[in-house]
Coordinates of C-alpha atoms in Angstrom, one line a residue:
M787 CA 3.0 -17.1 -27.9
P788 CA 1.1 -14.1 -29.4
R789 CA 0.4 -14.2 -33.1
P790 CA 2.4 -11.9 -35.4
D791 CA -0.7 -9.8 -36.2
A792 CA -1.9 -9.8 -32.6
P793 CA -3.1 -6.5 -31.2
S794 CA -0.7 -4.8 -28.7
W795 CA -3.6 -3.2 -26.9
I796 CA -7.3 -4.0 -26.5
V797 CA -9.3 -1.0 -25.2
V798 CA -12.6 -1.9 -23.5
G799 CA -15.4 0.6 -23.2
R800 CA -19.1 1.1 -23.6
T801 CA -21.3 2.5 -26.4
D802 CA -25.1 2.9 -26.5
G803 CA -25.3 -0.6 -27.7
G804 CA -23.3 -2.2 -25.0
V805 CA -19.6 -3.2 -24.5
V806 CA -17.2 -2.8 -27.3
A807 CA -13.5 -3.8 -27.5
A808 CA -11.2 -1.8 -29.8
L809 CA -8.0 -3.5 -31.1
L810 CA -4.9 -1.3 -31.4
D811 CA -1.5 -2.1 -32.9
A812 CA 1.8 -1.1 -31.3
D813 CA 1.5 2.4 -32.7
G814 CA -1.9 2.9 -31.2
A815 CA -3.7 2.7 -34.6
E816 CA -7.1 1.0 -34.4
T817 CA -7.4 -2.2 -36.4
G818 CA -10.9 -3.4 -35.5
R819 CA -13.8 -3.3 -33.1
H820 CA -15.8 -6.1 -31.5
P821 CA -19.2 -5.5 -30.0
L822 CA -19.9 -7.9 -27.1
T823 CA -22.8 -8.9 -24.9
A824 CA -22.5 -9.4 -21.2
S825 CA -22.4 -13.2 -21.5
D826 CA -19.8 -13.1 -24.3
L827 CA -17.3 -10.9 -22.6
P828 CA -15.5 -13.2 -20.2
G829 CA -15.1 -16.0 -22.8
W830 CA -13.9 -13.5 -25.4
V831 CA -11.4 -11.9 -23.0
A832 CA -10.1 -15.4 -22.1
E833 CA -9.6 -16.3 -25.7
R834 CA -7.8 -13.1 -26.6
E835 CA -5.6 -13.3 -23.5
A836 CA -4.6 -16.9 -24.4
A837 CA -4.0 -16.1 -28.1
D838 CA -2.5 -12.6 -28.0
A839 CA -1.5 -11.7 -24.4
P840 CA -2.4 -8.0 -25.1
R841 CA -2.3 -5.2 -22.6
W842 CA -6.0 -4.5 -21.7
V843 CA -6.9 -0.8 -21.5
W844 CA -9.9 0.3 -19.4
N845 CA -11.1 3.2 -17.4
D846 CA -10.9 1.7 -14.0
T847 CA -9.7 -1.9 -13.1
P848 CA -12.4 -2.7 -10.5
Q849 CA -15.2 -1.9 -12.9
W850 CA -14.0 -4.6 -15.3
Y851 CA -11.7 -7.1 -13.6
A852 CA -13.8 -8.1 -10.6
S853 CA -16.5 -9.8 -12.7
L854 CA -13.9 -11.4 -15.0
L855 CA -12.2 -13.0 -11.9
R856 CA -15.6 -14.3 -10.7
A857 CA -16.0 -15.9 -14.1
G858 CA -12.6 -17.6 -13.8
V859 CA -10.7 -15.2 -16.2
R860 CA -7.3 -13.8 -15.4
V861 CA -5.5 -11.2 -17.5
G862 CA -1.7 -10.7 -17.5
R863 CA -1.4 -7.0 -18.1
C864 CA -3.5 -3.9 -18.2
H865 CA -3.3 -0.1 -18.4
D866 CA -5.6 1.5 -15.8
L867 CA -6.5 4.9 -17.2
R868 CA -7.7 6.4 -13.9
L869 CA -4.6 5.6 -12.0
C870 CA -2.2 6.5 -14.8
H871 CA -4.1 9.8 -15.3
A872 CA -3.5 10.7 -11.6
I873 CA 0.3 10.1 -12.1
L874 CA 0.7 12.0 -15.4
R875 CA -1.5 14.9 -14.3
S876 CA 1.0 15.8 -11.5
S877 CA 4.3 14.4 -12.7
A878 CA 7.1 17.0 -13.2
Y879 CA 8.4 14.8 -16.0
V880 CA 5.3 15.6 -18.1
V881 CA 5.1 18.7 -20.4
R882 CA 2.8 21.3 -19.0
G883 CA -0.6 21.1 -20.8
A884 CA -0.1 17.6 -22.1
M885 CA -3.0 16.3 -20.1
R886 CA -5.3 19.3 -20.9
G887 CA -8.9 18.4 -21.8
A888 CA -9.0 15.3 -19.6
G889 CA -12.2 16.1 -17.7
G890 CA -13.8 13.4 -15.6
W891 CA -10.7 11.3 -15.1
D892 CA -10.1 12.5 -11.6
A893 CA -13.2 10.6 -10.4
A894 CA -13.0 8.3 -7.5
P895 CA -12.4 4.6 -8.2
F896 CA -15.3 2.2 -8.9
V897 CA -16.7 0.8 -5.7
A898 CA -16.1 -2.9 -5.3
V899 CA -19.2 -5.0 -5.1
A900 CA -20.0 -8.2 -3.4
D901 CA -20.1 -11.4 -5.3
S902 CA -23.9 -11.5 -5.1
A903 CA -24.3 -8.1 -6.6
P904 CA -25.6 -7.7 -10.2
A905 CA -22.8 -8.3 -12.8
L906 CA -21.1 -5.1 -13.9
F907 CA -21.7 -6.2 -17.5
D908 CA -25.5 -6.4 -17.1
L909 CA -26.6 -4.2 -20.0
D910 CA -30.3 -4.3 -19.1
G911 CA -30.4 -0.9 -17.5
A912 CA -28.9 -1.7 -14.1
E913 CA -27.5 1.4 -12.5
R914 CA -23.7 1.5 -12.3
P915 CA -21.8 3.3 -9.6
A916 CA -20.1 6.5 -10.6
G917 CA -16.5 6.5 -11.7
P918 CA -14.3 7.8 -14.5
P919 CA -15.8 7.8 -18.0
D920 CA -16.3 4.4 -19.6
D921 CA -17.6 5.6 -23.0
L922 CA -15.3 3.9 -25.6
D923 CA -14.6 7.1 -27.5
E924 CA -13.7 8.9 -24.3
V925 CA -11.6 6.0 -23.2
L926 CA -9.7 5.9 -26.5
A927 CA -9.2 9.7 -26.4
E928 CA -7.7 9.5 -22.8
F929 CA -5.5 6.6 -23.8
A930 CA -4.1 8.6 -26.8
R931 CA -3.6 11.6 -24.5
Q932 CA -1.7 9.6 -22.0
R933 CA 0.5 8.0 -24.7
G934 CA 1.3 11.4 -26.0
A935 CA 2.1 12.8 -22.6
V936 CA 4.6 10.0 -21.9
A937 CA 6.2 10.2 -25.3
S938 CA 6.8 13.9 -24.9
S939 CA 7.9 13.7 -21.3
A940 CA 11.4 14.3 -19.9
D941 CA 11.9 10.5 -19.2
P942 CA 9.5 8.3 -21.1
S943 CA 11.1 5.0 -20.0
R944 CA 10.7 5.7 -16.3
L945 CA 7.2 6.8 -16.7
R946 CA 6.2 3.8 -18.8
L947 CA 7.6 1.6 -16.0
L948 CA 5.7 3.5 -13.4
L949 CA 2.4 3.3 -15.3
A950 CA 2.9 -0.4 -15.9
A951 CA 3.7 -1.1 -12.2
E952 CA 0.7 1.0 -11.0
S953 CA -1.6 -0.8 -13.4
A954 CA -0.2 -4.2 -12.3
G955 CA -1.0 -3.1 -8.7
A956 CA -4.6 -2.5 -9.8
L957 CA -4.9 -6.1 -11.0
I958 CA -3.3 -7.4 -7.9
A959 CA -5.6 -5.5 -5.6
E960 CA -8.6 -7.1 -7.3
E961 CA -7.0 -10.5 -7.1
L962 CA -6.3 -10.1 -3.4
R963 CA -10.0 -9.4 -2.8
A964 CA -11.1 -12.2 -5.1
A965 CA -8.9 -14.8 -3.5
G966 CA -9.2 -13.4 0.0
L967 CA -6.9 -14.1 3.0
P968 CA -7.5 -17.5 4.6
W969 CA -9.0 -16.7 8.0
D970 CA -10.1 -19.0 10.8
A971 CA -13.1 -17.3 12.4
A972 CA -13.2 -19.8 15.3
A973 CA -9.5 -19.1 16.1
H974 CA -10.2 -15.4 15.9
D975 CA -13.1 -15.8 18.4
R976 CA -10.8 -17.8 20.8
I977 CA -8.2 -15.1 20.7
L978 CA -10.8 -12.4 21.5
V979 CA -12.2 -14.4 24.4
D980 CA -8.8 -15.1 25.8
L981 CA -7.8 -11.4 25.6
L982 CA -11.1 -9.6 26.2
G983 CA -13.4 -12.1 27.9
E984 CA -16.6 -13.7 26.6
R985 CA -18.5 -11.7 24.0
P986 CA -21.2 -9.9 26.0
P987 CA -24.8 -10.5 24.7
G988 CA -26.4 -7.4 23.3
G989 CA -23.1 -5.4 23.2
G990 CA -21.3 -3.7 26.0
Q991 CA -17.8 -4.2 27.3
P992 CA -16.4 -7.7 27.7
E993 CA -15.3 -8.6 31.2
K994 CA -11.5 -8.1 30.9
L995 CA -11.9 -4.8 29.2
A996 CA -14.3 -3.6 31.9
A997 CA -11.9 -4.8 34.6
A998 CA -9.1 -2.8 33.1
A999 CA -11.3 0.2 33.0
A1000 CA -12.2 -0.2 36.6
R1001 CA -8.5 -0.4 37.6
V1002 CA -7.8 2.9 35.7
R1003 CA -10.7 4.7 37.4
A1004 CA -9.7 3.4 40.8
A1005 CA -6.1 4.5 40.3
L1006 CA -7.3 7.9 39.2
G1007 CA -9.7 8.2 42.1
D1008 CA -12.4 9.0 39.6
P1009 CA -15.2 6.4 39.3
T1010 CA -16.9 8.2 36.4
A1011 CA -13.8 8.9 34.3
S1012 CA -14.4 8.7 30.6
L1013 CA -11.6 6.6 29.1
D1014 CA -12.8 6.8 25.4
S1015 CA -12.9 10.6 25.1
Q1016 CA -9.4 12.1 24.9
P1017 CA -10.4 15.6 26.2
K1018 CA -12.3 14.1 29.2
L1019 CA -9.5 11.5 29.9
L1020 CA -6.9 14.3 29.8
R1021 CA -8.9 16.3 32.4
S1022 CA -9.0 13.2 34.6
L1023 CA -5.3 12.6 34.2
H1024 CA -4.5 16.2 35.0
R1025 CA -6.6 16.1 38.1
A1026 CA -4.6 13.1 39.2
G1027 CA -1.4 15.0 38.6
V1028 CA -0.4 13.3 35.3
L1029 CA 0.3 16.4 33.3
V1030 CA 0.4 14.9 29.7
E1031 CA -0.5 16.8 26.6
S1032 CA -1.9 13.7 24.8
T1033 CA -3.0 10.2 25.6
S1034 CA -0.5 8.6 23.2
R1035 CA 1.2 5.5 24.5
W1036 CA 4.6 7.0 24.1
E1037 CA 3.8 10.1 26.2
L1038 CA 1.9 8.1 28.9
A1039 CA 4.8 5.7 29.3
E1040 CA 7.1 8.5 30.3
H1041 CA 5.1 9.1 33.5
Q1042 CA 5.1 7.2 36.8
H1043 CA 1.5 6.8 38.2
P1044 CA -0.5 3.8 39.3
A1045 CA -3.1 4.6 36.5
I1046 CA -0.6 4.4 33.6
D1047 CA -0.1 0.6 33.3
P1048 CA -3.8 -0.3 33.5
L1049 CA -4.6 2.6 31.1
L1050 CA -2.1 1.4 28.6
E1051 CA -3.7 -2.1 28.9
Y1052 CA -7.2 -0.7 28.5
K1053 CA -6.2 1.3 25.4
K1054 CA -4.7 -1.8 23.8
L1055 CA -7.7 -4.0 24.5
A1056 CA -10.1 -1.2 23.5
R1057 CA -8.3 -0.8 20.2
L1058 CA -8.5 -4.6 19.5
L1059 CA -12.2 -4.6 20.2
S1060 CA -13.0 -1.6 18.0
A1061 CA -10.6 -2.4 15.1
N1062 CA -10.8 -6.2 14.9
G1063 CA -13.4 -7.4 17.5
W1064 CA -16.5 -9.4 17.0
A1065 CA -18.3 -6.7 14.9
W1066 CA -15.3 -6.7 12.5
L1067 CA -15.3 -10.5 12.4
D1068 CA -19.0 -10.6 11.6
E1069 CA -18.7 -8.0 8.8
W1070 CA -15.4 -8.9 7.1
V1071 CA -14.9 -12.6 7.4
A1072 CA -17.1 -15.0 5.6
G1073 CA -16.6 -18.5 4.2
G1074 CA -13.1 -18.7 5.6
R1075 CA -11.8 -15.6 3.9
F1076 CA -11.1 -12.0 4.8
R1077 CA -11.7 -9.9 1.7
P1078 CA -10.4 -6.4 2.3
V1079 CA -10.8 -3.5 -0.2
F1080 CA -7.4 -2.2 -1.2
V1081 CA -7.0 1.2 -3.0
P1082 CA -3.8 1.3 -5.1
G1083 CA -2.2 4.7 -5.1
G1084 CA -4.5 5.8 -2.3
V1085 CA -1.8 7.7 -0.5
V1086 CA -0.1 10.7 -2.2
T1087 CA 3.3 8.9 -2.2
G1088 CA 1.9 6.0 -4.1
R1089 CA 1.4 3.7 -1.1
W1090 CA -1.8 1.8 -1.0
A1091 CA -4.8 2.7 1.2
S1092 CA -7.9 0.8 2.2
S1093 CA -11.5 1.7 1.9
G1094 CA -12.8 -1.1 4.1
G1095 CA -11.8 -3.8 6.6
G1096 CA -8.5 -2.2 7.8
A1097 CA -6.6 -4.0 5.0
L1098 CA -3.3 -2.3 5.8
Q1099 CA -3.0 -3.8 9.2
L1100 CA -2.6 -7.3 10.5
P1101 CA -2.3 -7.2 14.3
R1102 CA 0.2 -9.6 15.7
Q1103 CA -2.3 -11.0 18.2
L1104 CA -4.6 -12.0 15.4
R1105 CA -2.0 -13.6 13.0
E1106 CA -2.8 -17.0 14.5
A1107 CA -6.2 -16.7 12.9
V1108 CA -4.7 -16.3 9.4
R1109 CA -4.5 -20.1 8.6
A1110 CA -3.9 -21.9 5.4
D1111 CA -6.5 -24.2 4.0
P1112 CA -6.0 -28.0 4.4
G1113 CA -3.3 -29.1 2.0
W1114 CA -2.0 -25.6 1.6
K1115 CA 0.7 -23.4 3.3
L1116 CA 1.3 -19.8 3.8
V1117 CA 4.5 -18.2 2.6
V1118 CA 5.0 -15.0 4.7
A1119 CA 7.8 -12.6 3.6
D1120 CA 8.8 -9.1 4.6
V1121 CA 11.6 -6.9 3.6
A1122 CA 14.1 -5.8 6.3
Q1123 CA 14.5 -2.0 6.3
L1124 CA 13.0 -1.4 2.9
E1125 CA 13.1 2.4 2.8
P1126 CA 16.8 2.7 3.9
R1127 CA 17.8 0.2 1.3
V1128 CA 15.8 2.1 -1.3
L1129 CA 17.5 5.3 -0.2
A1130 CA 20.9 3.7 -0.7
A1131 CA 20.1 2.6 -4.2
M1132 CA 18.4 5.8 -5.4
S1133 CA 21.3 7.9 -4.1
S1134 CA 24.0 5.5 -5.3
D1135 CA 25.5 5.5 -1.9
T1136 CA 27.8 2.5 -2.0
A1137 CA 28.8 2.8 1.7
L1138 CA 25.2 2.6 2.8
A1139 CA 24.6 -0.3 0.4
A1140 CA 27.6 -2.1 1.8
A1141 CA 26.2 -1.7 5.3
A1142 CA 23.0 -3.4 4.1
R1143 CA 24.6 -6.3 2.2
G1144 CA 23.4 -9.6 3.4
R1145 CA 22.6 -8.4 6.9
D1146 CA 20.6 -6.2 9.1
L1147 CA 21.2 -2.7 7.8
Y1148 CA 21.4 -1.1 11.3
A1149 CA 23.9 -3.6 12.5
G1150 CA 25.9 -2.8 9.4
I1151 CA 25.9 0.9 10.2
V1152 CA 27.3 0.0 13.7
E1153 CA 30.0 -2.2 12.2
S1154 CA 31.0 0.7 9.9
G1155 CA 31.8 2.8 13.0
A1156 CA 29.2 5.5 12.1
V1157 CA 27.3 5.1 15.4
P1158 CA 27.9 2.9 18.5
S1159 CA 24.6 1.0 18.8
R1160 CA 21.9 -0.4 16.6
Q1161 CA 19.2 1.6 18.3
Q1162 CA 21.2 4.8 17.6
A1163 CA 21.6 3.7 14.0
K1164 CA 17.8 3.2 13.6
I1165 CA 16.9 6.5 15.3
A1166 CA 19.4 8.4 13.2
L1167 CA 18.5 6.9 9.8
L1168 CA 14.7 7.1 10.4
G1169 CA 15.2 10.6 11.6
A1170 CA 17.0 11.5 8.4
M1171 CA 14.2 10.0 6.2
Y1172 CA 11.3 11.4 8.3
G1173 CA 12.7 14.7 9.3
A1174 CA 13.2 14.1 13.0
T1175 CA 16.4 16.1 13.0
T1176 CA 16.3 17.4 16.6
G1177 CA 17.0 15.6 19.8
E1178 CA 18.9 12.3 19.7
S1179 CA 18.4 12.0 15.9
G1180 CA 19.7 15.5 15.3
R1181 CA 22.7 14.8 17.4
L1182 CA 23.6 11.8 15.4
M1183 CA 22.9 13.4 11.9
P1184 CA 26.5 14.8 11.5
R1185 CA 27.9 11.3 11.8
L1186 CA 25.5 9.9 9.2
R1187 CA 26.4 12.8 6.8
R1188 CA 30.1 11.9 7.1
A1189 CA 29.5 8.2 6.7
Y1190 CA 26.9 8.3 4.0
P1191 CA 27.1 11.7 2.2
R1192 CA 25.2 10.7 -0.9
A1193 CA 22.2 9.3 0.9
M1194 CA 22.0 12.1 3.4
G1195 CA 22.5 14.6 0.6
L1196 CA 19.5 13.2 -1.3
V1197 CA 17.0 13.6 1.5
D1198 CA 18.5 17.0 2.6
D1199 CA 18.1 18.3 -0.9
A1200 CA 14.5 17.1 -1.1
A1201 CA 13.8 18.9 2.2
R1202 CA 15.3 22.1 1.0
T1203 CA 13.2 21.9 -2.2
G1204 CA 10.1 21.5 -0.1
E1205 CA 11.0 24.3 2.2
D1206 CA 11.4 26.6 -0.8
G1207 CA 8.0 25.6 -2.1
G1208 CA 9.2 23.3 -4.8
V1209 CA 8.1 19.7 -5.7
V1210 CA 10.1 16.5 -5.7
S1211 CA 9.7 13.2 -7.6
T1212 CA 10.2 9.6 -6.9
W1213 CA 12.7 7.4 -8.8
L1214 CA 10.2 6.7 -11.5
G1215 CA 8.5 10.1 -11.7
R1216 CA 5.6 10.3 -9.3
T1217 CA 5.6 13.9 -8.2
S1218 CA 4.6 15.5 -4.8
P1219 CA 1.7 18.0 -4.8
P1220 CA 2.6 21.7 -4.8
P1221 CA 2.2 23.6 -1.6
S1222 CA -1.3 24.9 -0.8
E1223 CA -2.3 28.5 -1.5
A1224 CA -2.5 29.1 2.3
W1225 CA 1.1 27.9 2.6
A1226 CA 2.3 30.2 -0.2
A1227 CA 0.4 33.1 1.3
A1228 CA 2.0 32.5 4.7
Q1229 CA 5.5 32.5 3.2
S1230 CA 4.8 35.7 1.3
Q1231 CA 3.3 37.5 4.3
A1232 CA 6.4 36.6 6.4
T1233 CA 8.6 38.6 3.9
E1234 CA 6.5 41.8 4.1
A1235 CA 8.0 44.7 6.0
E1236 CA 5.0 44.8 8.4
A1237 CA 5.2 41.0 9.1
S1238 CA 5.0 40.2 12.8
G1239 CA 7.1 37.8 14.7
A1240 CA 4.2 35.4 14.8
D1241 CA 4.0 35.6 11.0
E1242 CA 7.6 34.7 10.6
T1243 CA 7.4 31.9 13.1
R1244 CA 4.4 30.4 11.4
A1245 CA 6.1 30.6 8.0
R1246 CA 9.3 28.9 9.3
R1247 CA 7.3 26.1 11.0
W1248 CA 5.2 25.5 7.9
A1249 CA 8.3 25.5 5.7
R1250 CA 10.0 22.9 8.0
D1251 CA 6.8 20.8 7.9
R1252 CA 6.8 20.8 4.1
G1253 CA 10.5 20.0 4.1
R1254 CA 9.8 16.9 6.3
F1255 CA 7.1 15.9 3.8
T1256 CA 9.2 16.2 0.7
R1257 CA 12.2 14.6 2.5
N1258 CA 10.2 11.4 3.1
F1259 CA 8.1 11.6 -0.2
V1260 CA 11.0 10.7 -2.4
V1261 CA 12.0 7.6 -0.3
Q1262 CA 8.6 6.3 0.7
G1263 CA 7.3 6.8 -2.9
T1264 CA 10.2 5.0 -4.4
A1265 CA 9.8 2.2 -1.9
A1266 CA 6.2 1.9 -3.0
E1267 CA 7.4 1.6 -6.6
W1268 CA 9.8 -1.2 -5.6
A1269 CA 7.0 -3.0 -3.8
L1270 CA 4.8 -2.8 -6.9
A1271 CA 7.6 -4.2 -9.1
W1272 CA 8.2 -7.0 -6.5
M1273 CA 4.5 -8.0 -6.5
A1274 CA 4.1 -7.8 -10.2
D1275 CA 7.1 -10.0 -10.8
L1276 CA 6.0 -12.4 -8.1
R1277 CA 2.5 -12.6 -9.5
S1278 CA 3.9 -13.7 -12.9
R1279 CA 6.2 -16.3 -11.3
L1280 CA 3.4 -17.8 -9.3
H1281 CA 1.0 -18.0 -12.3
A1282 CA 3.7 -19.7 -14.3
M1283 CA 3.8 -22.6 -11.9
P1284 CA 1.6 -25.6 -13.1
P1285 CA -1.7 -26.0 -11.2
V1286 CA -1.8 -28.9 -8.9
V1287 CA -4.0 -31.8 -9.9
E1288 CA -5.0 -33.1 -6.4
D1289 CA -8.3 -32.1 -5.0
L1290 CA -7.6 -29.2 -2.5
A1291 CA -10.0 -27.3 -0.3
A1292 CA -9.2 -23.9 -1.8
S1293 CA -12.4 -23.3 -3.9
R1294 CA -13.0 -20.4 -1.5
S1295 CA -10.2 -18.6 -3.3
G1296 CA -12.3 -18.5 -6.4
P1297 CA -11.9 -20.3 -9.8
V1298 CA -8.7 -18.5 -10.8
F1299 CA -6.7 -19.5 -7.7
A1300 CA -8.3 -22.8 -6.6
R1301 CA -5.3 -24.9 -7.7
R1302 CA -2.4 -22.3 -7.9
P1303 CA -0.2 -20.5 -5.5
H1304 CA -1.3 -16.8 -5.4
L1305 CA -0.9 -13.6 -3.5
A1306 CA -3.3 -13.4 -0.6
F1307 CA -2.2 -10.2 1.3
F1308 CA 0.0 -7.2 1.0
L1309 CA 1.2 -4.7 3.6
H1310 CA 3.7 -2.1 2.3
D1311 CA 6.8 -4.3 2.8
E1312 CA 5.2 -7.7 3.4
V1313 CA 3.4 -10.3 1.3
I1314 CA 1.5 -13.5 2.1
V1315 CA 1.3 -16.2 -0.5
H1316 CA -1.3 -19.0 -0.2
A1317 CA 0.3 -22.0 -1.9
P1318 CA -0.5 -25.7 -2.3
A1319 CA 1.8 -27.5 0.2
S1320 CA 3.6 -29.3 -2.7
L1321 CA 4.5 -25.9 -4.2
A1322 CA 5.3 -24.0 -1.0
D1323 CA 9.1 -24.2 -1.4
S1324 CA 8.9 -23.1 -5.0
A1325 CA 6.6 -20.2 -4.0
A1326 CA 9.1 -19.1 -1.3
Q1327 CA 11.9 -19.1 -3.8
A1328 CA 9.8 -17.1 -6.2
V1329 CA 9.2 -14.5 -3.5
T1330 CA 13.0 -14.1 -3.1
D1331 CA 13.8 -14.2 -6.8
A1332 CA 11.1 -11.5 -7.4
A1333 CA 12.6 -9.2 -4.8
A1334 CA 16.0 -9.4 -6.5
A1335 CA 14.4 -8.9 -9.9
A1336 CA 12.6 -5.8 -8.7
G1337 CA 15.9 -4.3 -7.5
R1338 CA 17.5 -4.9 -10.9
L1339 CA 14.5 -3.5 -12.7
L1340 CA 14.6 -0.2 -10.8
F1341 CA 18.2 0.2 -10.0
G1342 CA 20.1 -1.8 -12.6
D1343 CA 23.3 -3.4 -11.3
F1344 CA 23.7 -1.1 -8.3
P1345 CA 24.8 -3.5 -5.5
V1346 CA 22.0 -3.2 -3.0
D1347 CA 20.4 -6.2 -1.3
F1348 CA 16.7 -6.4 -0.5
L1349 CA 16.9 -8.8 2.4
L1350 CA 13.9 -10.9 3.1
D1351 CA 12.6 -12.8 6.1
V1352 CA 10.7 -15.7 4.5
H1353 CA 9.0 -18.5 6.3
I1354 CA 6.5 -21.3 5.4
A1355 CA 3.9 -22.2 8.0
D1356 CA 0.3 -23.0 8.6
S1357 CA -0.4 -19.6 10.1
A1358 CA 0.9 -16.1 9.6
L1359 CA 2.2 -15.9 13.2
K1360 CA 5.9 -15.6 13.3
G1361 CA 7.9 -17.3 16.0

């Protein structure tokens, strides 16, 4: 329990003399400073975390937290100034000009370093990668600026929740990299050999991939056809009478030709080799762990991105290689139809929420009588959220609007706002970027008396494109907020479990996670927890409880279920 006089915030930055921590009370008033050496910092942070449980404030989480984790120090909460600046700079909730004077805070995130790299707190002149300002006075000034912007905003409570969730995501991203995803390199190699053939010495195509290529060329009657260059492949297909406009799987599958099946097989195998083949295995898996580099808030909607390792994909054919350590289990959980459920909650559409209660949402839509089949329900609802309002989806839209007027009204309003050049915001206040100058110029030119038909057509097309973007922005962005709340709550629940005392082979997860259940992977609507076998059931329950808590945190008592598929196993491969 924190002491009565404990600081609410501890701001970490640098001065000419090294690292300095400034202690702030709940009102943001400074109550003291502590100069620290590189060797002092982890121990001092651990002591203050245990005694005071403050919220740590720093310029960029990777710059500070990665080294703390390597030293065995975990912090409960932080405020990441770089990520929060990006939200406040663009949020429609923030008073115009409130973030003025914040130069330098739009810098790229600190680049994660390998465990063997020099410590980030080495003060002996080692060059540090560029990032947002870390000078203590600048950090304090930006923190004050952000607190003021939130306080004067149109909805401080929502923004505070968003900033806390975004900052929690920054901690989680570093912890995911520190712990790593358990990965069996030998199993991965066996999968590649089974699907592609033996790894060819010195590079080149493995046998089964080369055989698939030969079948394609034979079917095309073109022994020199280039299969990895889309323009050249299109020319070969056209010469063979396959008149496609792209080489996408969906378009190829619509055509009947002897080359199609082997070409689809070739593309699948080539994708596996390039994205997760032996070169990927050599680069990204070491010591039984895959340690990707996540980038919280890397997508404009707030979704995470990756700057290395293809973190935001986990191909089904490789899930067998994701294997728990001896004495441990994997708890794999994903949310069924996350974005439609979020849409029901944020629009307060009780009919859509009822369709989702305790069951597959698309099946619930069919049972309501809105559409006759599950596939039609899926096509229609995804079309409503992603702007595919022509074809089959467009034909079904009137039925959805009658059955779920609040949900459809929300995305339709967001689309109209975008088409008119406006911005939209997520549930907690992340705001879409404004249209580009070129977009605005095209719309203006189309209204001129001398505008051509081509000008008007372009303006309408661009307006519809922007409408599709804003239509999805509000839903995808709010779903990302729910996922952050889910992970943040789950992270706390897992840490609250007592560490196991038995000797387990999880030291590869690092000193913080060697004896505790912990998050090991995240993919938009899926998490993987690595848990001691004795705590696997408790971890699975924590996953479910955290999902329910995230729904209450964002949407109060609105009756929407976030249905999870949770299973405990030795590998991440689902049956």
